[in-house]
mmCIF file of C-alpha atoms in Angstrom:
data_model
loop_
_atom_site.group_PDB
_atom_site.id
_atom_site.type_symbol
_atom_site.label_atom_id
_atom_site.label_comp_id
_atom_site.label_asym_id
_atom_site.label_seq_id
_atom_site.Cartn_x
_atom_site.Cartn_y
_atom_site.Cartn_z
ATOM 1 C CA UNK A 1314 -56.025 24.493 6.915
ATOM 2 C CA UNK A 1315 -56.881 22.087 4.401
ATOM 3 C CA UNK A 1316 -55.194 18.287 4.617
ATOM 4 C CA UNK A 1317 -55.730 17.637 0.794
ATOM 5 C CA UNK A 1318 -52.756 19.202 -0.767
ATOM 6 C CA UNK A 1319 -53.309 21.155 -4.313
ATOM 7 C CA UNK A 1320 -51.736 19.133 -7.066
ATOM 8 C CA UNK A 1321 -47.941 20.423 -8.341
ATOM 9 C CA UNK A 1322 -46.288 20.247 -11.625
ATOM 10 C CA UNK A 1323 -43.149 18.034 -11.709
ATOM 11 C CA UNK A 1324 -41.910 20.499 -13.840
ATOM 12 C CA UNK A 1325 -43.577 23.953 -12.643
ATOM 13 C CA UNK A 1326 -41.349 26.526 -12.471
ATOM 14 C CA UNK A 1327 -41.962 29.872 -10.100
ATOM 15 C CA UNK A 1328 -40.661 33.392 -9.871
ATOM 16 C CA UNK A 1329 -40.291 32.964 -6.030
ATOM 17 C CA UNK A 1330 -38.803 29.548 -4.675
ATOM 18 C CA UNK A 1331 -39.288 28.624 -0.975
ATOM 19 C CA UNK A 1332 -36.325 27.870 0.584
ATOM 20 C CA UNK A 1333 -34.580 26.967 3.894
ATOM 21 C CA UNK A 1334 -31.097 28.469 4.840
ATOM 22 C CA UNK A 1335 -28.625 28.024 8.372
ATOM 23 C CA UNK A 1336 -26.102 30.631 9.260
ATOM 24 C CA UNK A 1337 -23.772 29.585 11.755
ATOM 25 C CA UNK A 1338 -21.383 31.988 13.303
ATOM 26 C CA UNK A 1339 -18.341 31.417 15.239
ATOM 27 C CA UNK A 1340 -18.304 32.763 19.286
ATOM 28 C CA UNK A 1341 -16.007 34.894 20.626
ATOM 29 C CA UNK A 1342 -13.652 34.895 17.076
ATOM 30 C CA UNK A 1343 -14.003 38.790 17.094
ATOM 31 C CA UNK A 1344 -12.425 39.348 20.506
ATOM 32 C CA UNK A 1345 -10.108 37.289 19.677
ATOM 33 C CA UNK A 1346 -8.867 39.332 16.631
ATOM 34 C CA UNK A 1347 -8.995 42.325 18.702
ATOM 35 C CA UNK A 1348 -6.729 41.013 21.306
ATOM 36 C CA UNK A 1349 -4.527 40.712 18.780
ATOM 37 C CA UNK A 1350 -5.144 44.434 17.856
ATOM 38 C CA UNK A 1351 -6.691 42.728 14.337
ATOM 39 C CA UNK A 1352 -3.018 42.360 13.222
ATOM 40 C CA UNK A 1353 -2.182 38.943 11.840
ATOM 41 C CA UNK A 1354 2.140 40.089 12.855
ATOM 42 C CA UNK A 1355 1.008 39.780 16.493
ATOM 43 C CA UNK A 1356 1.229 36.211 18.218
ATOM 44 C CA UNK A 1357 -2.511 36.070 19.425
ATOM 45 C CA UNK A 1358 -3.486 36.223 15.952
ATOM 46 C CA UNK A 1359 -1.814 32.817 15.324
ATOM 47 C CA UNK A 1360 -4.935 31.213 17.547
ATOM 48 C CA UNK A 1361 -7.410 33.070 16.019
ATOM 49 C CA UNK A 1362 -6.417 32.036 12.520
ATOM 50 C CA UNK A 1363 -5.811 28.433 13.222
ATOM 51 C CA UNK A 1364 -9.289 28.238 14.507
ATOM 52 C CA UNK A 1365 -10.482 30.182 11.512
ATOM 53 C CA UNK A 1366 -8.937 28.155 9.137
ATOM 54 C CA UNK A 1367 -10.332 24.639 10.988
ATOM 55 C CA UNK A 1368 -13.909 26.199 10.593
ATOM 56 C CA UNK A 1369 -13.569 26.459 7.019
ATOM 57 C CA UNK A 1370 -11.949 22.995 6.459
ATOM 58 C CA UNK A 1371 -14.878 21.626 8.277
ATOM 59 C CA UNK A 1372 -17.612 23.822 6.129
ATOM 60 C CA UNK A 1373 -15.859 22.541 2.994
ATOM 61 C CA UNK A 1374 -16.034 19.091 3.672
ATOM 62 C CA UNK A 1375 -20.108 19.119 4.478
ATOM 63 C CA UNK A 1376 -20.659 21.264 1.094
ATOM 64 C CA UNK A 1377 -21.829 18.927 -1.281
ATOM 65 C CA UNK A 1378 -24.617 19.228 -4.410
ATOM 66 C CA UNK A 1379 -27.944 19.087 -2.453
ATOM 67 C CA UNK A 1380 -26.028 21.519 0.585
ATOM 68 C CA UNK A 1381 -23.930 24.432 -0.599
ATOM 69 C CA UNK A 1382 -22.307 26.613 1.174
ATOM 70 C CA UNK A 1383 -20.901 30.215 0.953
ATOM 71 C CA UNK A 1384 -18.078 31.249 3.973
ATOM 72 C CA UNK A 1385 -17.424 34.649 4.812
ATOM 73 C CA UNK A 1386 -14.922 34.725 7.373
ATOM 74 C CA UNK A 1387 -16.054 33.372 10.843
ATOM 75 C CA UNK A 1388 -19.574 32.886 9.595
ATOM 76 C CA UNK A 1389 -21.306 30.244 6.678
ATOM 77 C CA UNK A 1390 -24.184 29.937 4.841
ATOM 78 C CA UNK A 1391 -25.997 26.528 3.196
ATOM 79 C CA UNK A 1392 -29.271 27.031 1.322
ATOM 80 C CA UNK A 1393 -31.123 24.698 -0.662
ATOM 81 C CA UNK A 1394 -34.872 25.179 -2.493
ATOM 82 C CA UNK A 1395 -37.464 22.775 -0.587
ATOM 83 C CA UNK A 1396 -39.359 20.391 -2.999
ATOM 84 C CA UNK A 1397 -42.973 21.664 -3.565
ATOM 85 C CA UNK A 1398 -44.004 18.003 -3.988
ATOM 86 C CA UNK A 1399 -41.995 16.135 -1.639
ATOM 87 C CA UNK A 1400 -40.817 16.538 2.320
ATOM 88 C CA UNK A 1401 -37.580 14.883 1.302
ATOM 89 C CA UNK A 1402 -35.525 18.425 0.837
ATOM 90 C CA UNK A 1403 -36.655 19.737 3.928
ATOM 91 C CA UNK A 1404 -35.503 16.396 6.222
ATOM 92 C CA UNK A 1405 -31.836 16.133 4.186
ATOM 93 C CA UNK A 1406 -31.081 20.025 4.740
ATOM 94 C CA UNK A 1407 -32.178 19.367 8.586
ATOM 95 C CA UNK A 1408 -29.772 16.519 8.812
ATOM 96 C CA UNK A 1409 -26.707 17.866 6.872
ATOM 97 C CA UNK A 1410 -27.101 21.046 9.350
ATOM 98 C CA UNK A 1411 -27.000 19.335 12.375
ATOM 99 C CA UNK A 1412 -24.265 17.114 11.248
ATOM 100 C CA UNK A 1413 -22.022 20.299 10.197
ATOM 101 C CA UNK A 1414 -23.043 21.819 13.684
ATOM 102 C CA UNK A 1415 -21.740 18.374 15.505
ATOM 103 C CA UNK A 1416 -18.742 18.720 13.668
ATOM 104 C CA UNK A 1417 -17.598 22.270 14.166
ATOM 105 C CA UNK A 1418 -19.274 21.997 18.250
ATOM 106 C CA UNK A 1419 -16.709 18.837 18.367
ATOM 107 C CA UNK A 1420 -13.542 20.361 17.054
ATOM 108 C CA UNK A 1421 -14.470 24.142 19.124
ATOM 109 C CA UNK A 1422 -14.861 21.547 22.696
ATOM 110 C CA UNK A 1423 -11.489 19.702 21.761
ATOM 111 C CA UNK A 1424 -9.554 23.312 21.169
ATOM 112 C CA UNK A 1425 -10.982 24.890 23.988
ATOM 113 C CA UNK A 1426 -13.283 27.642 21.981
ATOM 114 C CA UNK A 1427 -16.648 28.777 22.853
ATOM 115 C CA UNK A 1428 -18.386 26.965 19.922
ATOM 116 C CA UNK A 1429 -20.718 28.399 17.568
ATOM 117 C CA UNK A 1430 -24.291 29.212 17.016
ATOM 118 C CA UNK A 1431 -26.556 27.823 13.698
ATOM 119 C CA UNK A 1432 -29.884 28.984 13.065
ATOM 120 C CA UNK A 1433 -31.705 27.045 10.105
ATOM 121 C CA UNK A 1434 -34.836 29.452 8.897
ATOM 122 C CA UNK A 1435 -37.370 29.018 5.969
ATOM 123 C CA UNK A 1436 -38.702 31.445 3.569
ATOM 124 C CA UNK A 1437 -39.189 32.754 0.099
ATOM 125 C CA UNK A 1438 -36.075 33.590 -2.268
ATOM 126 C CA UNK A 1439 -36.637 35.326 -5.503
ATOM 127 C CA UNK A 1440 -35.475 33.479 -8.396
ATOM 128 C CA UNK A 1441 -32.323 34.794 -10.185
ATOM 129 C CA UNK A 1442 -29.089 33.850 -12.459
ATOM 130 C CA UNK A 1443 -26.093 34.880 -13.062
ATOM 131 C CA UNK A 1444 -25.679 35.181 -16.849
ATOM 132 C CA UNK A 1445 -25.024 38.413 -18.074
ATOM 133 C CA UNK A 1446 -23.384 39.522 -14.611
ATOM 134 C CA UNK A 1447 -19.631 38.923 -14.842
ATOM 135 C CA UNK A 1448 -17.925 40.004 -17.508
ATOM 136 C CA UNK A 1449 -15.350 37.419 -17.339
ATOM 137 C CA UNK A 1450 -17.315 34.828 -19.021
ATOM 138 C CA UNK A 1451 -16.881 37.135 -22.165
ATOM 139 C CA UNK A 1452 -13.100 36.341 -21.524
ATOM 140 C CA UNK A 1453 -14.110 32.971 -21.572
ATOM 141 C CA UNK A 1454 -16.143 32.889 -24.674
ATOM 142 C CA UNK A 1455 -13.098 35.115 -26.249
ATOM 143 C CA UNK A 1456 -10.929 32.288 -25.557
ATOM 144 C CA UNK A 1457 -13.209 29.541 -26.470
ATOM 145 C CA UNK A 1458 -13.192 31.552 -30.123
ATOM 146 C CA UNK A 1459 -10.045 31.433 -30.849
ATOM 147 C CA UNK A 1460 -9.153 28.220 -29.512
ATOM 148 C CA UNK A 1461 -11.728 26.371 -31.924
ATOM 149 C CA UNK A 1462 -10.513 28.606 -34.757
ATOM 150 C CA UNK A 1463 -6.998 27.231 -34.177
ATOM 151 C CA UNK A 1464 -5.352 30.626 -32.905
ATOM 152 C CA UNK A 1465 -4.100 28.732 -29.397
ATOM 153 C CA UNK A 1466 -3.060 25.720 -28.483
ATOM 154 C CA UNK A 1467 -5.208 23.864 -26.107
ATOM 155 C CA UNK A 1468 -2.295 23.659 -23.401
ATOM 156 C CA UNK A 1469 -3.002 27.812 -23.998
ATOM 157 C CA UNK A 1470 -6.765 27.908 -23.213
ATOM 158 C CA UNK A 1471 -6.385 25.662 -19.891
ATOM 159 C CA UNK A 1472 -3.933 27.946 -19.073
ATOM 160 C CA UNK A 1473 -5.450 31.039 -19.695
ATOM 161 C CA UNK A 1474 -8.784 29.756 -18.497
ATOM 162 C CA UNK A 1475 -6.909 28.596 -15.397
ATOM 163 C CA UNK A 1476 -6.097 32.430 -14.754
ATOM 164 C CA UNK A 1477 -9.776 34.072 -15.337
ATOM 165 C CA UNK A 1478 -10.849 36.121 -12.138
ATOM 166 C CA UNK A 1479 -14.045 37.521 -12.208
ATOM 167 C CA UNK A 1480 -14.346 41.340 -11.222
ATOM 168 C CA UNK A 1481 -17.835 40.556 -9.855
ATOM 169 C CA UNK A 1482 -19.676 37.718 -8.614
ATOM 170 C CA UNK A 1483 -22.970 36.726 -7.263
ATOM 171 C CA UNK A 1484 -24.594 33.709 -5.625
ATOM 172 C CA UNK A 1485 -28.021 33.556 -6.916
ATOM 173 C CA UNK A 1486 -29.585 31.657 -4.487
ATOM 174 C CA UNK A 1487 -28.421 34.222 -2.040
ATOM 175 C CA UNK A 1488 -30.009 37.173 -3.328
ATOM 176 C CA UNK A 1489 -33.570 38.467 -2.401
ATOM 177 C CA UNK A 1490 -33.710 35.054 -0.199
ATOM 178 C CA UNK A 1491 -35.500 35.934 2.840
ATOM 179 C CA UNK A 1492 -34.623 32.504 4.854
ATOM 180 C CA UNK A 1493 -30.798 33.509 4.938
ATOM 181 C CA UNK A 1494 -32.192 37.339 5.968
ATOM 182 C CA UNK A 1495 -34.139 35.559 8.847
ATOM 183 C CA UNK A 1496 -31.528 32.949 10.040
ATOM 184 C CA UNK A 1497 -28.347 36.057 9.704
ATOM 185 C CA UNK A 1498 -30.644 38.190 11.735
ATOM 186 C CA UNK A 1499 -31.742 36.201 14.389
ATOM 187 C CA UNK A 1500 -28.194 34.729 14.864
ATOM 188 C CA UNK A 1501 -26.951 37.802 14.682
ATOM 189 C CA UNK A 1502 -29.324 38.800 17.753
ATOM 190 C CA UNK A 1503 -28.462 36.048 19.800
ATOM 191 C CA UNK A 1504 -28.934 36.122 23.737
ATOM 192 C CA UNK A 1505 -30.623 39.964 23.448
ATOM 193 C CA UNK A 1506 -32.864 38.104 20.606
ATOM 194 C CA UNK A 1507 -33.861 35.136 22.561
ATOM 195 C CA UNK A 1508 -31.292 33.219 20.665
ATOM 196 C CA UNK A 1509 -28.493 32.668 23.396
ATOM 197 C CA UNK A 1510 -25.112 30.224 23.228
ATOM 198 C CA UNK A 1511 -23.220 27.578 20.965
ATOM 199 C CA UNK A 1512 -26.982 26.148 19.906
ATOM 200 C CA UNK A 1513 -28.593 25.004 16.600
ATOM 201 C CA UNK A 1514 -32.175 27.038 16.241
ATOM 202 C CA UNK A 1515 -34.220 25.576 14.420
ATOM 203 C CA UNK A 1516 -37.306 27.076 12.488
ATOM 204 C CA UNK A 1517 -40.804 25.836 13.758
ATOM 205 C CA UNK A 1518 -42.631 26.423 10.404
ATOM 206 C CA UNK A 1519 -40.605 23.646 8.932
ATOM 207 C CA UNK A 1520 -42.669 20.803 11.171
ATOM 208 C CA UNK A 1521 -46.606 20.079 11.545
ATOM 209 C CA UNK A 1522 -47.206 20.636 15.256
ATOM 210 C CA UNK A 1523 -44.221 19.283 17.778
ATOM 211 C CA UNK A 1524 -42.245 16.053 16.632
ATOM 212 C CA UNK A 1525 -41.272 14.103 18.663
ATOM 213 C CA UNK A 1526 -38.714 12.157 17.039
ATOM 214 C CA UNK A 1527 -36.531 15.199 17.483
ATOM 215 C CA UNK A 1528 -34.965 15.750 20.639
ATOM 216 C CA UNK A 1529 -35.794 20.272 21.235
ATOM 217 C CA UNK A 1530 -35.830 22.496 23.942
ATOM 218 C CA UNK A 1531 -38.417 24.976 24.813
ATOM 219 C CA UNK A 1532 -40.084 26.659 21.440
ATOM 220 C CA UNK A 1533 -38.871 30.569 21.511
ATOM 221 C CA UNK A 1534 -40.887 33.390 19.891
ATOM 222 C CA UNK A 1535 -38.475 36.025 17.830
ATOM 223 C CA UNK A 1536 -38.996 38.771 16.364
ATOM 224 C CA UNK A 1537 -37.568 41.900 14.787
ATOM 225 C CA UNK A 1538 -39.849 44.862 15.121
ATOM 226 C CA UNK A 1539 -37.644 46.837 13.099
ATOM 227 C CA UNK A 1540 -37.816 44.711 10.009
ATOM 228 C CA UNK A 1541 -40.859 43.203 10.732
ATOM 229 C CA UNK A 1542 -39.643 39.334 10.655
ATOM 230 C CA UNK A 1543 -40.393 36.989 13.177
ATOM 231 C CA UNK A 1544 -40.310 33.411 13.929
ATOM 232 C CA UNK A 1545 -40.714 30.677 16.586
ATOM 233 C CA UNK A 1546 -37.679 28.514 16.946
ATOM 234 C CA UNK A 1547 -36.845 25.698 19.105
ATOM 235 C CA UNK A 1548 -33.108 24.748 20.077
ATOM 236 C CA UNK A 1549 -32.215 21.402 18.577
ATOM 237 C CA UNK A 1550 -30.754 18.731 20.629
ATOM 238 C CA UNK A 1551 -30.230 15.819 19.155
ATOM 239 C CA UNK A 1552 -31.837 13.740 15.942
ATOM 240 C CA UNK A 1553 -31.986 10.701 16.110
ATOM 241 C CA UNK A 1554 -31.040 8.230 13.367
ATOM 242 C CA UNK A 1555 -34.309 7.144 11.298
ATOM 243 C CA UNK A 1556 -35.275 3.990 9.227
ATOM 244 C CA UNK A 1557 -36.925 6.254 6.225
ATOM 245 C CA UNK A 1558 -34.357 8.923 5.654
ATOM 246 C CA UNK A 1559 -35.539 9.402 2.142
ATOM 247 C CA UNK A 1560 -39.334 10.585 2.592
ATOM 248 C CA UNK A 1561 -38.876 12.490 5.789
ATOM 249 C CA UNK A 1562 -40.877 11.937 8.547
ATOM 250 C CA UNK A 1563 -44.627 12.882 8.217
ATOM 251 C CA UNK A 1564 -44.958 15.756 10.045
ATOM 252 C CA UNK A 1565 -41.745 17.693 8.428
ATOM 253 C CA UNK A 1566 -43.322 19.906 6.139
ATOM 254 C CA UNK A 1567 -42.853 20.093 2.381
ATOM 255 C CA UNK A 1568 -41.632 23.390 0.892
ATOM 256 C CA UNK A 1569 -45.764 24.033 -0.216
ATOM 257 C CA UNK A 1570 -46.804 23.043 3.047
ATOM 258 C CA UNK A 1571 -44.433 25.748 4.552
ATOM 259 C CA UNK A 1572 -45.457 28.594 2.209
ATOM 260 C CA UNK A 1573 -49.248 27.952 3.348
ATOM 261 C CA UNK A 1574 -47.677 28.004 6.712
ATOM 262 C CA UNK A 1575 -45.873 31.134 6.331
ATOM 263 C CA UNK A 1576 -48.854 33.062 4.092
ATOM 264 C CA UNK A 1577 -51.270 31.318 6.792
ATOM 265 C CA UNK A 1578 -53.023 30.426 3.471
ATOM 266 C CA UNK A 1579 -54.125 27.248 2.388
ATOM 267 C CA UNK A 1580 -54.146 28.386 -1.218
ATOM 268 C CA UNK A 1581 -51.044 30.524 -1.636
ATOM 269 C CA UNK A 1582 -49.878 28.126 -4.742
ATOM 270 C CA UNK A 1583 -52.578 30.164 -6.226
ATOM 271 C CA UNK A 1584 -50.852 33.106 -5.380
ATOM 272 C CA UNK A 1585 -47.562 31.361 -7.163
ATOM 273 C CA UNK A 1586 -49.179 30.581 -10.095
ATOM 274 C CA UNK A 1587 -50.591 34.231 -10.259
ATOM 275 C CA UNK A 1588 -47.122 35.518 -9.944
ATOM 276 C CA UNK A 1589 -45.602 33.551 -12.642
ATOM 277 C CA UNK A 1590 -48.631 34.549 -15.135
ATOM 278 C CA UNK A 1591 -48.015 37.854 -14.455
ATOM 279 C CA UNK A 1592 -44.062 37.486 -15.174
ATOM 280 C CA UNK A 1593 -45.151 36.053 -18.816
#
């Protein structure tokens, strides 16, 4: 593969973004909600949901603009788009995972749990939005309406915007994105996929060769026959503090850098530019 990178648009935008995504999944949480016959009455449930409950707290307080997050009971997810132009995206989502993971291994070691495993993946997500989808933001318009036409006071419309559920919602970012389908399945796989303990996993095809400025254990070769995805990871140890947190390191990839990685194809923006064209 080529060294000379193909020149990108500041302002290019693709039908397919490539993207990195963690899942991290707490251990042992569903035995202990069947000890307690998955009855939150019953006293072992009290554990169980206090640990719950400090897992969330801790997600919450690492989700921020540039790392978002989604819970869904004893699992997360954080996503972000990599930069096409810069490895700067790729080395802040690497950091703000492994400083989430430290955080929830901490708190699991102090209460005695058996911690939790992360896998951060890369991949391809298909562009999407959610206009259109939830019919609640008709409510919202409704109210908007009649608010500027003077029908409601404004003490009204916060109230009654305060109260607007949505019947349906979607994270875009989520959908069609095949870095969270990699990182949920091979976390999901664990020990039987190679994948074993309270570790962080991290994707290979995010760095040029073997860095050593991270601190990784041996590299593993997944895969899932089934769906045909597969992956070499590496368990992450440690990272250590740098002195040019903004760039990234040299040999974390960019997100272009990882597509050619992925396609094994030095010209795959070619094959982005293609896809938008044919989208027009």
């Amino acid at each position: 593969m080529s060294n000379s990178q193909p020149t990108v648009s500041k302002n290019a935008i693709f039908p397919f973004q490539v993207s990195v995504a963690c899942w991290i999944d707490l251990l042992g949480y569903g035995s202990m909600i069947a000890e307690a016959g998955f009855s939150p009455l019953r006293p072992k449930a009290a554990q169980a949901l206090k640990r719950l409950r400090r897992f969330h707290e801790i997600v919450a307080s690492h989700s921020v603009r540039h790392f978002p997050t989604l819970v869904m009971n004893d699992g997360a997810v954080a996503y972000r788009d990599l930069s096409l132009r810069s490895r700067s995206n790729t080395h802040d989502f690497l950091n703000r995972a492994w400083k989430l993971f430290v955080d929830i291994r901490q708190s699991e070691l102090r209460d005695g749990y058996p911690g939790a495993r992360l896998v951060l993946a890369s991949g391809y997500r298909m562009r999407g939005r959610r206009a259109g989808m939830d019919a609640s933001a008709g409510h919202f318009e409704s109210l908007m309406k009649r608010y500027n036409q003077g029908n409601i006071t404004a003490d009204r419309a916060i109230r009654e915007a305060a109260s607007i559920r949505p019947a349906f919602d979607i994270v875009p970012q989520l959908q069609a994105n095949f870095a969270f389908t990699k990182a949920y399945v091979a976390e999901s796989a664990g020990s039987a996929g190679g994948l074993p303990g309270a570790n962080f996993y991290v994707d290979m095809a995010l760095f040029q060769g073997r860095p050593t400025w991270l601190h990784l254990g041996p590299e593993i070769e997944w895969s899932h026959p089934r769906l045909g995805l597969k992956a070499t990871f590496s368990s992450l140890i440690d990272i250590p503090i740098l002195l040019n947190p903004e760039a990234g390191p040299l040999d974390i990839r960019d997100g272009l850098q990882v597509a050619q990685h992925v396609e094994g194809n030095a010209d795959v923006l070619a094959s982005l530019r293609a896809a938008k064209n044919s989208r027009n």
